[in-house]
Short mmCIF file of C-alpha atoms in Angstrom, two decimals:
data_model
loop_
_atom_site.label_atom_id
_atom_site.label_comp_id
_atom_site.label_asym_id
_atom_site.label_seq_id
_atom_site.Cartn_x
_atom_site.Cartn_y
_atom_site.Cartn_z
CA MET A 406 43.33 -25.32 -21.48
CA SER A 407 44.12 -21.83 -19.92
CA SER A 408 47.22 -20.15 -20.85
CA PRO A 409 50.33 -18.52 -18.39
CA ILE A 410 50.27 -15.66 -17.05
CA PRO A 411 52.90 -13.37 -18.50
CA GLY A 412 55.67 -12.27 -16.25
CA CYS A 413 54.48 -14.35 -13.47
CA SER A 414 57.20 -15.74 -10.89
CA ALA A 415 56.70 -19.22 -10.06
CA LEU A 416 58.18 -21.84 -11.84
CA ASP A 417 55.03 -23.56 -12.02
CA ARG A 418 54.37 -20.51 -13.81
CA ILE A 419 50.23 -19.30 -12.19
CA ARG A 420 46.67 -19.32 -14.95
CA THR A 421 44.71 -18.00 -15.72
CA SER A 422 41.82 -20.81 -14.59
CA ASP A 423 43.77 -20.39 -11.32
CA LEU A 424 42.60 -16.74 -11.16
CA LEU A 425 39.13 -17.56 -11.35
CA ALA A 426 39.44 -19.58 -8.56
CA ALA A 427 40.65 -17.23 -6.26
CA LEU A 428 38.31 -14.91 -7.66
CA ASP A 429 35.28 -17.22 -6.51
CA GLY A 430 36.79 -17.89 -3.08
CA GLU A 431 37.70 -21.62 -4.21
CA ALA A 432 42.03 -21.36 -5.34
CA ALA A 433 44.24 -23.59 -2.72
CA VAL A 434 46.22 -21.26 -0.22
CA ASP A 435 49.58 -21.62 -2.57
CA ILE A 436 47.66 -19.29 -4.96
CA VAL A 437 46.71 -17.31 -2.63
CA GLN A 438 49.29 -16.40 -1.12
CA HIS A 439 51.25 -16.13 -4.67
CA LEU A 440 48.80 -13.09 -5.28
CA THR A 441 50.06 -11.67 -2.09
CA GLN A 442 53.83 -12.02 -3.77
CA CYS A 443 53.75 -11.41 -7.98
CA GLY A 444 52.86 -8.00 -8.87
CA ALA A 445 51.70 -9.36 -12.45
CA CYS A 446 49.41 -11.97 -10.49
CA ARG A 447 47.20 -9.50 -9.25
CA GLU A 448 47.30 -6.81 -12.07
CA ALA A 449 45.98 -9.62 -14.16
CA ALA A 450 43.41 -10.60 -11.34
CA VAL A 451 42.33 -7.04 -11.16
CA ALA A 452 41.85 -7.19 -14.66
CA LEU A 453 39.29 -10.39 -15.47
CA ALA A 454 37.52 -9.64 -12.43
CA THR A 455 36.81 -6.10 -14.28
CA GLU A 456 36.18 -8.16 -17.58
CA LEU A 457 33.96 -10.86 -15.25
CA ALA A 458 32.04 -7.37 -14.02
CA MET A 459 31.78 -6.10 -17.71
CA LEU A 460 30.25 -9.29 -19.11
CA HIS A 461 27.64 -9.86 -15.95
CA ALA A 462 26.72 -6.41 -17.05
CA MET A 463 26.39 -6.92 -20.93
CA VAL A 464 24.51 -10.44 -20.34
CA PRO A 465 20.33 -9.86 -19.30
CA ARG A 466 19.64 -11.55 -16.33
CA SER A 467 16.40 -13.10 -18.06
CA ALA A 468 16.36 -15.44 -15.18
CA CYS A 469 15.80 -12.23 -12.62
CA PRO A 470 12.21 -12.14 -11.53
CA ALA A 471 11.65 -8.18 -12.74
CA ALA A 472 11.86 -4.92 -10.55
CA GLU A 473 7.68 -4.39 -10.13
CA ALA A 474 7.48 -7.96 -8.87
CA TRP A 475 10.17 -7.20 -6.20
CA LEU A 476 8.61 -4.28 -5.05
CA ARG A 477 5.87 -6.44 -4.96
CA TYR A 478 7.25 -8.52 -2.82
CA HIS A 479 8.24 -5.95 -0.76
CA GLU A 480 4.83 -5.05 -0.19
CA HIS A 481 3.67 -8.23 0.32
CA LEU A 482 1.27 -7.94 -2.56
CA LEU A 483 2.27 -11.18 -4.19
CA ASP A 484 0.61 -14.55 -4.28
CA GLU A 485 1.99 -16.99 -1.33
CA ALA A 486 3.15 -19.63 -4.50
CA GLU A 487 5.66 -16.90 -5.79
CA GLN A 488 6.71 -15.43 -2.55
CA VAL A 489 8.36 -18.81 -1.86
CA GLN A 490 9.41 -18.27 -5.60
CA LEU A 491 11.13 -15.44 -4.65
CA THR A 492 12.46 -15.84 -1.15
CA ALA A 493 14.53 -19.30 -2.70
CA HIS A 494 15.30 -16.66 -5.78
CA LEU A 495 17.56 -14.59 -3.48
CA PRO A 496 20.12 -16.16 -1.46
CA THR A 497 21.32 -17.26 -5.38
CA CYS A 498 21.41 -14.12 -6.57
CA SER A 499 23.12 -10.83 -5.29
CA ALA A 500 21.90 -8.57 -7.59
CA CYS A 501 18.69 -9.09 -6.74
CA ARG A 502 19.65 -8.85 -3.32
CA ASP A 503 20.74 -5.27 -3.70
CA GLU A 504 17.82 -4.61 -5.99
CA LEU A 505 15.97 -5.16 -2.87
CA ALA A 506 17.67 -3.41 -0.57
CA LEU A 507 17.27 -0.32 -2.31
CA LEU A 508 13.84 -1.13 -2.91
CA ALA A 509 13.55 -1.15 1.06
CA GLU A 510 15.47 1.67 1.30
CA ALA A 511 14.07 3.73 -1.00
CA THR A 512 10.58 3.20 1.00
CA LEU A 513 12.02 3.45 4.25
CA ASP A 514 10.55 6.94 4.90
CA LEU A 515 7.36 6.68 2.56
CA PRO A 516 4.26 5.93 4.77
CA ALA A 517 2.60 2.10 4.99
CA PRO A 518 0.05 1.84 1.67
CA THR A 519 -3.35 1.37 2.99
CA LEU A 520 -5.00 -1.83 2.31
CA ILE A 521 -7.31 -0.60 -0.95
CA GLU A 522 -3.92 0.63 -2.06
CA ARG A 523 -2.08 -2.37 -1.83
CA LEU A 524 -5.22 -4.89 -2.50
CA ARG A 525 -5.64 -2.43 -6.09
CA ALA A 526 -1.67 -2.48 -6.80
CA SER A 527 -1.98 -6.73 -7.33
CA GLY A 528 -4.49 -5.56 -10.01
CA GLN A 529 -6.89 -7.03 -7.84
CA ARG A 530 -10.87 -6.11 -8.12
CA ILE A 531 -11.43 -4.28 -5.52
CA LEU A 532 -14.85 -2.74 -3.71
CA GLU A 533 -14.92 -0.55 -0.73
CA ALA A 534 -17.89 -0.78 1.24
CA LEU A 535 -19.32 2.95 1.78
CA PRO A 536 -21.78 3.49 5.89
CA GLN A 537 -25.56 3.91 4.97
CA MET A 538 -27.76 4.68 8.40
CA PRO A 539 -27.35 2.20 10.87
CA ARG A 540 -29.63 -0.89 11.43
CA GLY A 541 -30.01 -3.76 14.22
CA LEU A 542 -28.67 -7.04 12.63
CA PRO A 543 -30.84 -10.21 13.25
CA LEU A 544 -27.78 -11.52 15.56
CA PRO A 545 -27.81 -13.38 19.37
CA VAL A 546 -27.03 -11.14 22.00
CA VAL A 547 -24.93 -13.17 24.63
CA ARG A 548 -26.21 -12.68 28.07
CA GLY A 549 -23.58 -10.62 30.35
CA GLU A 550 -22.26 -8.36 27.46
CA ALA A 551 -23.25 -4.58 26.82
CA ALA A 552 -25.74 -2.99 23.92
CA GLU A 553 -24.04 -4.14 20.61
CA GLN A 554 -22.88 -1.67 18.72
CA THR A 555 -24.22 -2.64 14.02
CA TRP A 556 -22.68 -1.33 10.55
CA ASN A 557 -24.54 -1.21 7.57
CA TYR A 558 -22.23 -0.79 4.29
CA GLN A 559 -23.81 -1.15 0.78
CA VAL A 560 -21.38 -1.85 -2.64
CA GLU A 561 -22.22 -2.75 -5.88
CA GLY A 562 -24.69 -5.39 -5.03
CA PHE A 563 -24.22 -6.15 -1.79
CA GLN A 564 -25.20 -5.13 2.00
CA LEU A 565 -22.63 -5.87 4.77
CA LEU A 566 -24.67 -5.75 8.01
CA LEU A 567 -21.72 -6.06 10.82
CA SER A 568 -22.55 -6.19 14.84
CA TYR A 569 -19.61 -5.81 17.94
CA THR A 570 -20.94 -6.65 21.60
CA PRO A 571 -18.25 -4.45 23.48
CA ALA A 572 -17.42 -6.64 27.19
CA LEU A 573 -18.67 -4.85 29.98
CA ALA A 574 -15.40 -4.59 31.61
CA GLY A 575 -14.52 -2.68 28.13
CA ALA A 576 -12.85 -5.69 27.34
CA ALA A 577 -12.39 -7.69 23.99
CA GLY A 578 -16.10 -8.18 22.80
CA SER A 579 -17.51 -10.36 20.14
CA LEU A 580 -17.70 -9.02 16.66
CA ARG A 581 -19.89 -10.70 13.51
CA GLY A 582 -21.35 -9.98 10.65
CA MET A 583 -23.89 -10.87 7.21
CA LEU A 584 -23.04 -10.20 3.41
CA GLN A 585 -25.64 -10.46 1.29
CA SER A 586 -25.67 -10.73 -2.05
CA ALA A 587 -28.73 -8.96 -4.74
CA THR A 588 -28.39 -12.79 -7.16
CA GLY A 589 -29.08 -14.91 -3.78
CA LEU A 590 -26.43 -16.97 -2.26
CA LEU A 591 -23.54 -16.08 -2.09
CA PRO A 592 -20.79 -16.76 -4.50
CA GLN A 593 -18.60 -19.81 -2.61
CA PRO A 594 -15.70 -20.10 -1.24
CA ALA A 595 -15.55 -16.48 0.69
CA GLN A 596 -13.23 -15.68 3.15
CA VAL A 597 -13.36 -12.36 5.75
CA SER A 598 -9.93 -10.91 8.27
CA LEU A 599 -10.20 -9.14 10.38
CA GLN A 600 -6.40 -6.42 9.53
CA ARG A 601 -4.36 -3.55 11.35
CA ALA A 602 -1.26 -2.11 9.80
CA ALA A 603 -1.07 -5.19 7.38
CA GLU A 604 -1.59 -7.93 9.79
CA VAL A 605 -4.65 -10.00 10.48
CA LEU A 606 -5.96 -9.95 13.37
CA ALA A 607 -8.56 -12.97 13.21
CA GLU A 608 -10.48 -14.56 10.04
CA ASP A 609 -13.79 -17.01 9.32
CA VAL A 610 -15.41 -18.64 6.87
CA ILE A 611 -18.19 -16.65 5.28
CA ASP A 612 -20.85 -19.13 4.60
CA GLU A 613 -23.20 -19.35 1.82
CA PHE A 614 -26.13 -17.47 3.71
CA GLY A 615 -23.47 -14.68 4.59
CA TYR A 616 -22.89 -15.04 7.72
CA PHE A 617 -19.30 -15.47 9.13
CA ASN A 618 -18.22 -14.67 13.62
CA LEU A 619 -14.49 -13.32 14.33
CA GLY A 620 -14.48 -14.37 17.51
CA TYR A 621 -13.52 -11.71 20.73
CA VAL A 622 -11.24 -8.67 19.28
CA PRO A 623 -10.18 -5.56 20.93
CA PRO A 624 -11.16 -1.94 20.65
CA ASP A 625 -9.48 -0.33 17.85
CA HIS A 626 -8.93 0.56 14.72
CA TYR A 627 -9.27 -2.15 11.90
CA GLN A 628 -9.57 -3.12 8.14
CA LEU A 629 -12.03 -5.32 7.67
CA LEU A 630 -11.68 -7.88 3.93
CA LEU A 631 -14.03 -10.03 2.61
CA THR A 632 -12.68 -12.25 0.39
CA LEU A 633 -14.71 -13.28 -2.56
CA PRO A 634 -14.16 -15.93 -6.01
CA GLU A 635 -14.34 -12.68 -8.34
CA LEU A 636 -13.82 -9.79 -5.87
CA LYS A 637 -12.62 -8.46 -2.63
CA ILE A 638 -14.56 -5.95 -0.29
CA VAL A 639 -12.78 -3.74 1.45
CA VAL A 640 -14.12 -1.79 5.36
CA ALA A 641 -11.22 0.40 5.30
CA GLU A 642 -11.88 2.07 7.91
CA LEU A 643 -13.62 0.68 10.80
CA ASN A 644 -13.67 1.67 14.46
CA LEU A 645 -14.34 -0.36 17.28
CA SER A 646 -15.57 0.96 20.21
CA ALA A 647 -15.57 -0.08 24.36
#
C-alpha cells in the first residue's frame, strides 16, 4: 500500500498513489482540488514527478526504434512493413515524437535528397544509367503524334532504350522503353516507375523481354527507377520536351 503524504492537510490523508494518478491525469476531481489547496501535497507531487523523470532517463528505451530508423522514416526510405511499424509506435511514445520533430526541424532548410541519395542511404545496390549516343527504338509510332525522342543508356551489363513521342499540341506524350540484359531474359519480377520530387507519377511492370509502357506523360523533368530482384537502376535526369 502506498504511504500517506507527510504534512497533508486532509483528514483522510492523500497517498503516493493519488499523486501518481494526478500526474497521469487520471485522479478524481476531489484529489485535483485538494492539490490546489495543500502545499505539502503539491511539493510531494513535484518531487515525485522529478524522480519519475530521472528514472525514465536512466531506463534505456529498449522498445524504441534507433535514431537512424527515424531518420530513414523521415526520408521515406523504409519498406512498407517498417514504415507501418514505426507509424504505429509514434502515438505511444512522446520521446520518439519529440525525436522525429527534431529531425524534421533539423532537415527543414536542407535541400531534398536526390533519388539516388535516398536509395543509397537505404543500403540498396544502385546503378546509375549513363546516356550514350541516341538511337532509334523498335517501337511503333502512333499516328497523329510528333516525331519521337529517343535515349540510349548503358550500365553494367544492361542497356536501356527509351522513346518519348510528344503530342502535336504539346500535351502529354507516350513514354515507352526496353531494358535489355547481356545475359538474356530479364530477371523477374521487374518494375519501372517515373518520379518527380520523390512522387511516383507512373509505373509499369517490365516483362521478361524488357518492354514497358508508362503511358502518356506531360513534358517535364523526371527521374526513372527500374527495380530488379537484386538491384535498382536509376536515370537521374530524364528531360521530356514538347
